C-alpha cells in the first residue's frame, strides 16, 4: 500500500519553499531520510529505480542459479551458491530500503509478476555454458559496480547506505567471475573457445546495461539534479569499456567489436554502434528469455502461496493462544 | 592405540558421510531462486552451502586415508552411482516445500545426534570435523523443526501436504542407521558412532515432534536399503549426470 502522504499529494501543487529547501539540502550534499519532506516526483522516481534494482537482483538469481547444480568443482559450486545467495540478499535490502518510501514488498512483487515493473534487460539472455558464469561475474557485475558505486553517494539515505554493502559484495563477485575466465583462458582450446563464446554473447548486452544513450535517456536530467544519478549513461559506459578492454587483452580474448580502438586524442576507447533496437526489444519483453524468467518467478510465487498462507495461519493461531492465556 | 583401525572401512564410512552431505546439498541448491519467499530462498541456499562444505571436509579426510592420488573433487565428480555410499533418502528429489522440509528435518535430527557422537571419535580428524559440522547442523535443525511444526499446525492444505510427505518418506529413514560387518568393527573400536543407539534416540525425538504436530506415521511401506553397498534409486543417476557433466565432458581440465 502506498502511504497516505503519497496519495494525498496527488495532483496538488507542492509548496515552493519546501521545494527550494529540499533542493538546497541536496546541493549541500545532505541525505534525504524517510521522514523528510520530499517532492512526489522524487519519491516516485526512487520507487521506480529502487524496485527495478531489487527486481533485477531477484530475477538475476536465475541465469546463474541455472549452473549451481552443474558447477565443475566443489569450490566453484560453493562460490556460485554464495554469490547467488548474495543476490537474493541484495534484493532483500533494496526492497526494505524501498519500503521506507511507503510502498510494500507485496505490491512491488505484484508489479514484477504482472509485468508492470521492469528489471535489468541483461537477465533476459541465456547462460548456455559454464563460461557464462565467468562472463556474468566479470562483465555484468563489473557493469553493475560502475553503476552502483556512484549510488553509494545517492541523495536518498537508505538507498545510499544499502549500496555501500552491496558494492563490497559485488566487487567480490566481479573478481570471482574474472577468475573463472582466467582459468578458462589458460585452459585447453575447448575451454578458451567456451570463454570466447561467452564473451561474444555477453559483451553487447552488458554495454546496454548502462541504459539508452544520453540523447535518448528520459529520466536522466532530473535525476542528476536530485543527485540520485551522478554520471550520465554514456559516461559510465565509457568508463566500463576503458576498464574492461585491457582485462580482455590480459585474458587473450577478443572483444567482439571490430570498431573498438584506442583514441589517443580523447584518452578513451572508441567503440562500434550499439544495437539500440535490440535493447528496446528486450525491454519490451522480446528478449530470448523474458518469458522464461518471469514465468520462473511467477511459478515460485504461486507454488509458495500455500507456504506463506500456512505461516500466516500458524502465526495467528499462536497469537490467539497467547491472548487466551493472557 | 591398542587396535589397528581398518582404513578401508573408515574410508568407506567417510564417503558415506560426504556423499550424504553432497547429495542433500545438491538437492537443496535446486531451490535457489525458486523458494516460497525470499527469506527462505536465502535460508535454503545457506543450508545447502553448509552441507556442501561438510561434504568437502569429509572427502578430504577420505583422501588423506587413501594411497591413490584422487582429490576431493575426483571423489565427487568422477564416481558413478554404484560407488556412492549415501542412504537413499538423501538422493530423493526435492519435491514440494513440505517434502523438502520434512526430509531436511529427519536428516537434521540425525546429523546433530551423529556429529555429537562423532565428536568423541577416537579418530581425531573425524572428531574435529564433526565438531565443526555440529555447530552448523544445530542451526539447520532449529529451522527445519520450526517449519515442520508451522506447516503441520496451520492450514488444511499444509497439513495434507505434510502427511503425504511423511507417508512418502518414513520408510527411507531406517537406512540412516544401517551398518555392515566393517562398520560394526569401527563402532566397537569407538571410531564411529553407535548407530543402533542413535536409532533409538532419533526415533524418540522425531516421534515426539510428529505427535505434537498431529501427524500419523504410516503403517507399512518399502523399507529403503542398499546405499551403503552402492545400490541406489533411479534418482541418483540423473543427479550425477547433471552434477558431473562438465568433468565428464571435458576430462582432465582445471576449472
Short mmCIF file of N, CA, C and O in Angstrom, two decimals, chain B residues 173-252:
data_model
loop_
_atom_site.label_atom_id
_atom_site.label_comp_id
_atom_site.label_asym_id
_atom_site.label_seq_id
_atom_site.Cartn_x
_atom_site.Cartn_y
_atom_site.Cartn_z
N UNK B 173 13.82 -43.72 6.36
CA UNK B 173 14.67 -43.30 7.49
C UNK B 173 15.45 -44.43 8.17
O UNK B 173 16.56 -44.17 8.64
N UNK B 174 14.93 -45.68 8.23
CA UNK B 174 15.73 -46.70 8.93
C UNK B 174 17.11 -46.90 8.31
O UNK B 174 18.06 -47.29 9.00
N UNK B 175 17.22 -46.60 7.02
CA UNK B 175 18.51 -46.83 6.35
C UNK B 175 19.62 -45.94 6.90
O UNK B 175 20.81 -46.26 6.76
N UNK B 176 19.23 -44.83 7.53
CA UNK B 176 20.24 -43.94 8.10
C UNK B 176 21.13 -44.67 9.11
O UNK B 176 22.27 -44.29 9.33
N UNK B 177 20.55 -45.70 9.72
CA UNK B 177 21.24 -46.38 10.84
C UNK B 177 21.85 -47.72 10.43
O UNK B 177 22.35 -48.46 11.26
N UNK B 178 21.79 -48.01 9.14
CA UNK B 178 22.25 -49.31 8.66
C UNK B 178 23.77 -49.46 8.85
O UNK B 178 24.53 -48.51 8.67
N UNK B 179 24.17 -50.66 9.20
CA UNK B 179 25.62 -50.94 9.30
C UNK B 179 25.93 -52.23 8.55
O UNK B 179 25.02 -52.92 8.09
N UNK B 180 27.22 -52.54 8.44
CA UNK B 180 27.63 -53.86 7.95
C UNK B 180 28.77 -54.33 8.85
O UNK B 180 29.10 -53.65 9.83
N UNK B 181 29.35 -55.45 8.53
CA UNK B 181 30.37 -56.03 9.42
C UNK B 181 31.53 -55.05 9.65
O UNK B 181 32.00 -54.88 10.78
N UNK B 182 31.95 -54.41 8.57
CA UNK B 182 33.10 -53.50 8.68
C UNK B 182 32.76 -52.30 9.57
O UNK B 182 33.57 -51.88 10.40
N UNK B 183 31.56 -51.74 9.39
CA UNK B 183 31.17 -50.60 10.23
C UNK B 183 31.04 -51.02 11.68
O UNK B 183 31.41 -50.28 12.59
N UNK B 184 30.49 -52.22 11.90
CA UNK B 184 30.34 -52.69 13.29
C UNK B 184 31.68 -52.77 14.00
O UNK B 184 31.79 -52.46 15.19
N UNK B 185 32.69 -53.13 13.24
CA UNK B 185 34.04 -53.20 13.82
C UNK B 185 34.51 -51.79 14.24
O UNK B 185 35.06 -51.61 15.33
N UNK B 186 34.25 -50.81 13.37
CA UNK B 186 34.62 -49.42 13.70
C UNK B 186 33.84 -48.91 14.91
O UNK B 186 34.36 -48.15 15.73
N UNK B 187 32.58 -49.33 15.00
CA UNK B 187 31.76 -48.91 16.15
C UNK B 187 32.36 -49.48 17.44
O UNK B 187 32.54 -48.77 18.43
N UNK B 188 32.73 -50.74 17.36
CA UNK B 188 33.31 -51.39 18.55
C UNK B 188 34.60 -50.71 18.98
O UNK B 188 34.89 -50.58 20.18
N UNK B 189 35.34 -50.21 18.01
CA UNK B 189 36.62 -49.54 18.32
C UNK B 189 36.42 -48.10 18.77
O UNK B 189 37.39 -47.42 19.09
N UNK B 190 35.18 -47.61 18.74
CA UNK B 190 34.93 -46.22 19.14
C UNK B 190 35.35 -45.21 18.08
O UNK B 190 35.50 -44.03 18.36
N UNK B 191 35.54 -45.68 16.83
CA UNK B 191 35.94 -44.78 15.76
C UNK B 191 34.73 -44.03 15.23
O UNK B 191 34.78 -42.84 14.95
N UNK B 192 33.64 -44.75 15.07
CA UNK B 192 32.41 -44.09 14.62
C UNK B 192 31.29 -44.31 15.66
O UNK B 192 31.45 -45.09 16.60
N UNK B 193 30.17 -43.62 15.42
CA UNK B 193 29.10 -43.62 16.42
C UNK B 193 28.36 -44.97 16.45
O UNK B 193 28.29 -45.66 15.43
N UNK B 194 27.81 -45.28 17.60
CA UNK B 194 26.98 -46.48 17.73
C UNK B 194 25.62 -46.18 17.10
O UNK B 194 24.76 -45.52 17.68
N UNK B 195 25.45 -46.65 15.88
CA UNK B 195 24.27 -46.26 15.10
C UNK B 195 22.98 -46.85 15.66
O UNK B 195 21.91 -46.27 15.52
N UNK B 196 23.11 -48.01 16.30
CA UNK B 196 21.91 -48.62 16.89
C UNK B 196 21.38 -47.76 18.05
O UNK B 196 20.18 -47.55 18.19
N UNK B 197 22.31 -47.26 18.85
CA UNK B 197 21.91 -46.38 19.96
C UNK B 197 21.30 -45.09 19.41
O UNK B 197 20.32 -44.56 19.95
N UNK B 198 21.88 -44.59 18.31
CA UNK B 198 21.35 -43.38 17.70
C UNK B 198 19.93 -43.59 17.19
O UNK B 198 19.10 -42.69 17.26
N UNK B 199 19.68 -44.79 16.69
CA UNK B 199 18.36 -45.08 16.14
C UNK B 199 17.28 -44.89 17.19
O UNK B 199 16.22 -44.30 16.94
N UNK B 200 17.55 -45.36 18.38
CA UNK B 200 16.58 -45.23 19.48
C UNK B 200 16.38 -43.76 19.82
O UNK B 200 15.25 -43.28 19.95
N UNK B 201 17.50 -43.03 19.94
CA UNK B 201 17.43 -41.61 20.27
C UNK B 201 16.68 -40.82 19.21
O UNK B 201 15.86 -39.95 19.50
N UNK B 202 17.00 -41.14 17.96
CA UNK B 202 16.39 -40.43 16.82
C UNK B 202 14.88 -40.66 16.83
O UNK B 202 14.10 -39.72 16.70
N UNK B 203 14.48 -41.92 17.00
CA UNK B 203 13.05 -42.23 16.99
C UNK B 203 12.30 -41.51 18.10
O UNK B 203 11.21 -41.01 17.88
N UNK B 204 12.92 -41.45 19.26
CA UNK B 204 12.26 -40.74 20.38
C UNK B 204 12.02 -39.28 20.04
O UNK B 204 10.92 -38.78 20.17
N UNK B 205 13.09 -38.63 19.57
CA UNK B 205 12.99 -37.19 19.30
C UNK B 205 12.01 -36.90 18.17
O UNK B 205 11.16 -36.01 18.28
N UNK B 206 12.11 -37.68 17.09
CA UNK B 206 11.28 -37.42 15.92
C UNK B 206 9.81 -37.72 16.24
O UNK B 206 8.91 -36.94 15.89
N UNK B 207 9.57 -38.84 16.91
CA UNK B 207 8.17 -39.22 17.19
C UNK B 207 7.49 -38.22 18.12
O UNK B 207 6.29 -37.98 18.01
N UNK B 208 8.26 -37.63 19.02
CA UNK B 208 7.69 -36.61 19.90
C UNK B 208 7.18 -35.42 19.09
O UNK B 208 6.08 -34.93 19.30
N UNK B 209 7.99 -34.99 18.14
CA UNK B 209 7.57 -33.84 17.32
C UNK B 209 6.38 -34.22 16.43
O UNK B 209 5.41 -33.46 16.31
N UNK B 210 6.46 -35.39 15.80
CA UNK B 210 5.37 -35.79 14.89
C UNK B 210 4.05 -35.86 15.65
O UNK B 210 3.00 -35.47 15.14
N UNK B 211 4.13 -36.32 16.88
CA UNK B 211 2.92 -36.40 17.70
C UNK B 211 2.37 -35.01 18.01
O UNK B 211 1.18 -34.76 17.87
N UNK B 212 3.28 -34.11 18.39
CA UNK B 212 2.85 -32.75 18.67
C UNK B 212 2.25 -32.10 17.42
O UNK B 212 1.36 -31.28 17.50
N UNK B 213 2.74 -32.53 16.27
CA UNK B 213 2.26 -31.96 15.00
C UNK B 213 1.03 -32.71 14.48
O UNK B 213 0.55 -32.40 13.38
N UNK B 214 0.55 -33.67 15.23
CA UNK B 214 -0.63 -34.46 14.85
C UNK B 214 -0.46 -35.13 13.50
O UNK B 214 -1.39 -35.21 12.69
N UNK B 215 0.74 -35.62 13.24
CA UNK B 215 0.99 -36.37 12.00
C UNK B 215 1.05 -37.85 12.35
O UNK B 215 1.55 -38.23 13.41
N UNK B 216 0.52 -38.67 11.42
CA UNK B 216 0.49 -40.11 11.71
C UNK B 216 1.53 -40.87 10.90
O UNK B 216 1.58 -40.77 9.68
N UNK B 217 2.30 -41.67 11.64
CA UNK B 217 3.32 -42.48 10.98
C UNK B 217 2.64 -43.60 10.20
O UNK B 217 1.75 -44.27 10.74
N UNK B 218 2.99 -43.79 8.93
CA UNK B 218 2.31 -44.83 8.12
C UNK B 218 2.64 -46.23 8.63
O UNK B 218 3.69 -46.45 9.25
N UNK B 219 1.71 -47.14 8.36
CA UNK B 219 1.88 -48.49 8.92
C UNK B 219 2.89 -49.34 8.17
O UNK B 219 3.63 -50.11 8.76
N UNK B 220 2.86 -49.23 6.85
CA UNK B 220 3.78 -50.09 6.11
C UNK B 220 4.22 -49.42 4.82
O UNK B 220 3.59 -48.49 4.34
N UNK B 221 5.32 -49.92 4.30
CA UNK B 221 5.86 -49.38 3.05
C UNK B 221 7.15 -50.11 2.73
O UNK B 221 7.61 -50.94 3.51
N UNK B 222 7.76 -49.78 1.57
CA UNK B 222 9.03 -50.39 1.24
C UNK B 222 10.11 -49.75 2.10
O UNK B 222 10.25 -48.53 2.11
N UNK B 223 10.81 -50.60 2.84
CA UNK B 223 11.85 -50.07 3.72
C UNK B 223 13.15 -49.97 2.93
O UNK B 223 13.71 -50.98 2.49
N UNK B 224 13.59 -48.73 2.74
CA UNK B 224 14.76 -48.50 1.88
C UNK B 224 16.01 -49.14 2.45
O UNK B 224 16.21 -49.19 3.66
N UNK B 225 16.87 -49.61 1.56
CA UNK B 225 18.13 -50.21 1.95
C UNK B 225 19.04 -50.25 0.73
O UNK B 225 18.54 -50.16 -0.39
N UNK B 226 20.34 -50.33 0.94
CA UNK B 226 21.24 -50.55 -0.20
C UNK B 226 22.32 -49.50 -0.41
O UNK B 226 23.35 -49.79 -1.00
N UNK B 227 22.10 -48.28 0.07
CA UNK B 227 23.05 -47.21 -0.21
C UNK B 227 24.47 -47.53 0.23
O UNK B 227 25.44 -47.22 -0.48
N UNK B 228 24.59 -48.13 1.37
CA UNK B 228 25.91 -48.46 1.91
C UNK B 228 26.68 -49.39 0.98
O UNK B 228 27.91 -49.33 0.88
N UNK B 229 25.93 -50.24 0.28
CA UNK B 229 26.57 -51.18 -0.65
C UNK B 229 26.59 -50.63 -2.07
O UNK B 229 26.97 -51.32 -3.02
N UNK B 230 26.18 -49.36 -2.24
CA UNK B 230 26.22 -48.77 -3.58
C UNK B 230 24.98 -49.07 -4.42
O UNK B 230 24.99 -48.87 -5.64
N UNK B 231 23.94 -49.56 -3.78
CA UNK B 231 22.70 -49.81 -4.53
C UNK B 231 21.73 -48.66 -4.27
O UNK B 231 21.33 -48.42 -3.14
N UNK B 232 21.36 -47.95 -5.35
CA UNK B 232 20.63 -46.70 -5.20
C UNK B 232 19.31 -46.69 -5.95
O UNK B 232 19.00 -47.61 -6.71
N UNK B 233 18.58 -45.61 -5.76
CA UNK B 233 17.34 -45.39 -6.50
C UNK B 233 17.68 -44.90 -7.92
O UNK B 233 18.84 -44.65 -8.23
N UNK B 234 16.64 -44.73 -8.73
CA UNK B 234 16.86 -44.21 -10.08
C UNK B 234 17.29 -42.74 -10.07
O UNK B 234 17.84 -42.24 -11.02
N UNK B 235 16.99 -42.06 -8.96
CA UNK B 235 17.22 -40.61 -8.94
C UNK B 235 18.69 -40.22 -8.95
O UNK B 235 19.06 -39.18 -9.48
N UNK B 236 19.53 -41.07 -8.34
CA UNK B 236 20.94 -40.68 -8.19
C UNK B 236 21.64 -40.52 -9.55
O UNK B 236 22.43 -39.60 -9.73
N UNK B 237 21.32 -41.41 -10.47
CA UNK B 237 21.96 -41.35 -11.79
C UNK B 237 21.72 -40.01 -12.46
O UNK B 237 22.64 -39.40 -13.02
N UNK B 238 20.49 -39.52 -12.39
CA UNK B 238 20.18 -38.23 -13.00
C UNK B 238 20.92 -37.10 -12.29
O UNK B 238 21.40 -36.16 -12.91
N UNK B 239 20.94 -37.21 -10.97
CA UNK B 239 21.64 -36.17 -10.20
C UNK B 239 23.11 -36.11 -10.61
O UNK B 239 23.66 -35.04 -10.86
N UNK B 240 23.74 -37.28 -10.70
CA UNK B 240 25.17 -37.30 -11.05
C UNK B 240 25.39 -36.85 -12.49
O UNK B 240 26.36 -36.16 -12.79
N UNK B 241 24.47 -37.23 -13.38
CA UNK B 241 24.62 -36.83 -14.79
C UNK B 241 24.68 -35.31 -14.88
O UNK B 241 25.49 -34.75 -15.62
N UNK B 242 23.85 -34.66 -14.10
CA UNK B 242 23.81 -33.20 -14.10
C UNK B 242 25.06 -32.63 -13.40
O UNK B 242 25.75 -31.77 -13.92
N UNK B 243 25.30 -33.16 -12.21
CA UNK B 243 26.37 -32.62 -11.38
C UNK B 243 27.75 -32.83 -12.03
O UNK B 243 28.63 -31.98 -11.96
N UNK B 244 27.94 -33.98 -12.67
CA UNK B 244 29.27 -34.34 -13.16
C UNK B 244 29.49 -33.97 -14.62
O UNK B 244 30.56 -34.25 -15.19
N UNK B 245 28.49 -33.32 -15.23
CA UNK B 245 28.53 -33.08 -16.67
C UNK B 245 29.85 -32.48 -17.17
O UNK B 245 30.48 -33.01 -18.09
N UNK B 246 30.30 -31.39 -16.56
CA UNK B 246 31.50 -30.72 -17.10
C UNK B 246 32.75 -31.59 -16.95
O UNK B 246 33.56 -31.68 -17.87
N UNK B 247 32.88 -32.21 -15.78
CA UNK B 247 34.06 -33.05 -15.54
C UNK B 247 34.09 -34.25 -16.49
O UNK B 247 35.16 -34.72 -16.88
N UNK B 248 32.90 -34.73 -16.86
CA UNK B 248 32.84 -35.89 -17.77
C UNK B 248 33.04 -35.46 -19.22
O UNK B 248 33.67 -36.15 -20.00
N UNK B 249 32.48 -34.29 -19.57
CA UNK B 249 32.55 -33.85 -20.97
C UNK B 249 33.93 -33.31 -21.33
O UNK B 249 34.35 -33.37 -22.48
N UNK B 250 34.63 -32.74 -20.33
CA UNK B 250 35.96 -32.16 -20.58
C UNK B 250 36.94 -32.75 -19.57
O UNK B 250 37.36 -32.06 -18.63
N UNK B 251 37.31 -34.02 -19.75
CA UNK B 251 38.13 -34.67 -18.70
C UNK B 251 39.50 -34.02 -18.55
O UNK B 251 40.07 -33.52 -19.51
N UNK B 252 39.95 -34.03 -17.30
CA UNK B 252 41.33 -33.61 -17.02
C UNK B 252 41.57 -32.10 -17.03
O UNK B 252 42.72 -31.66 -17.03
#
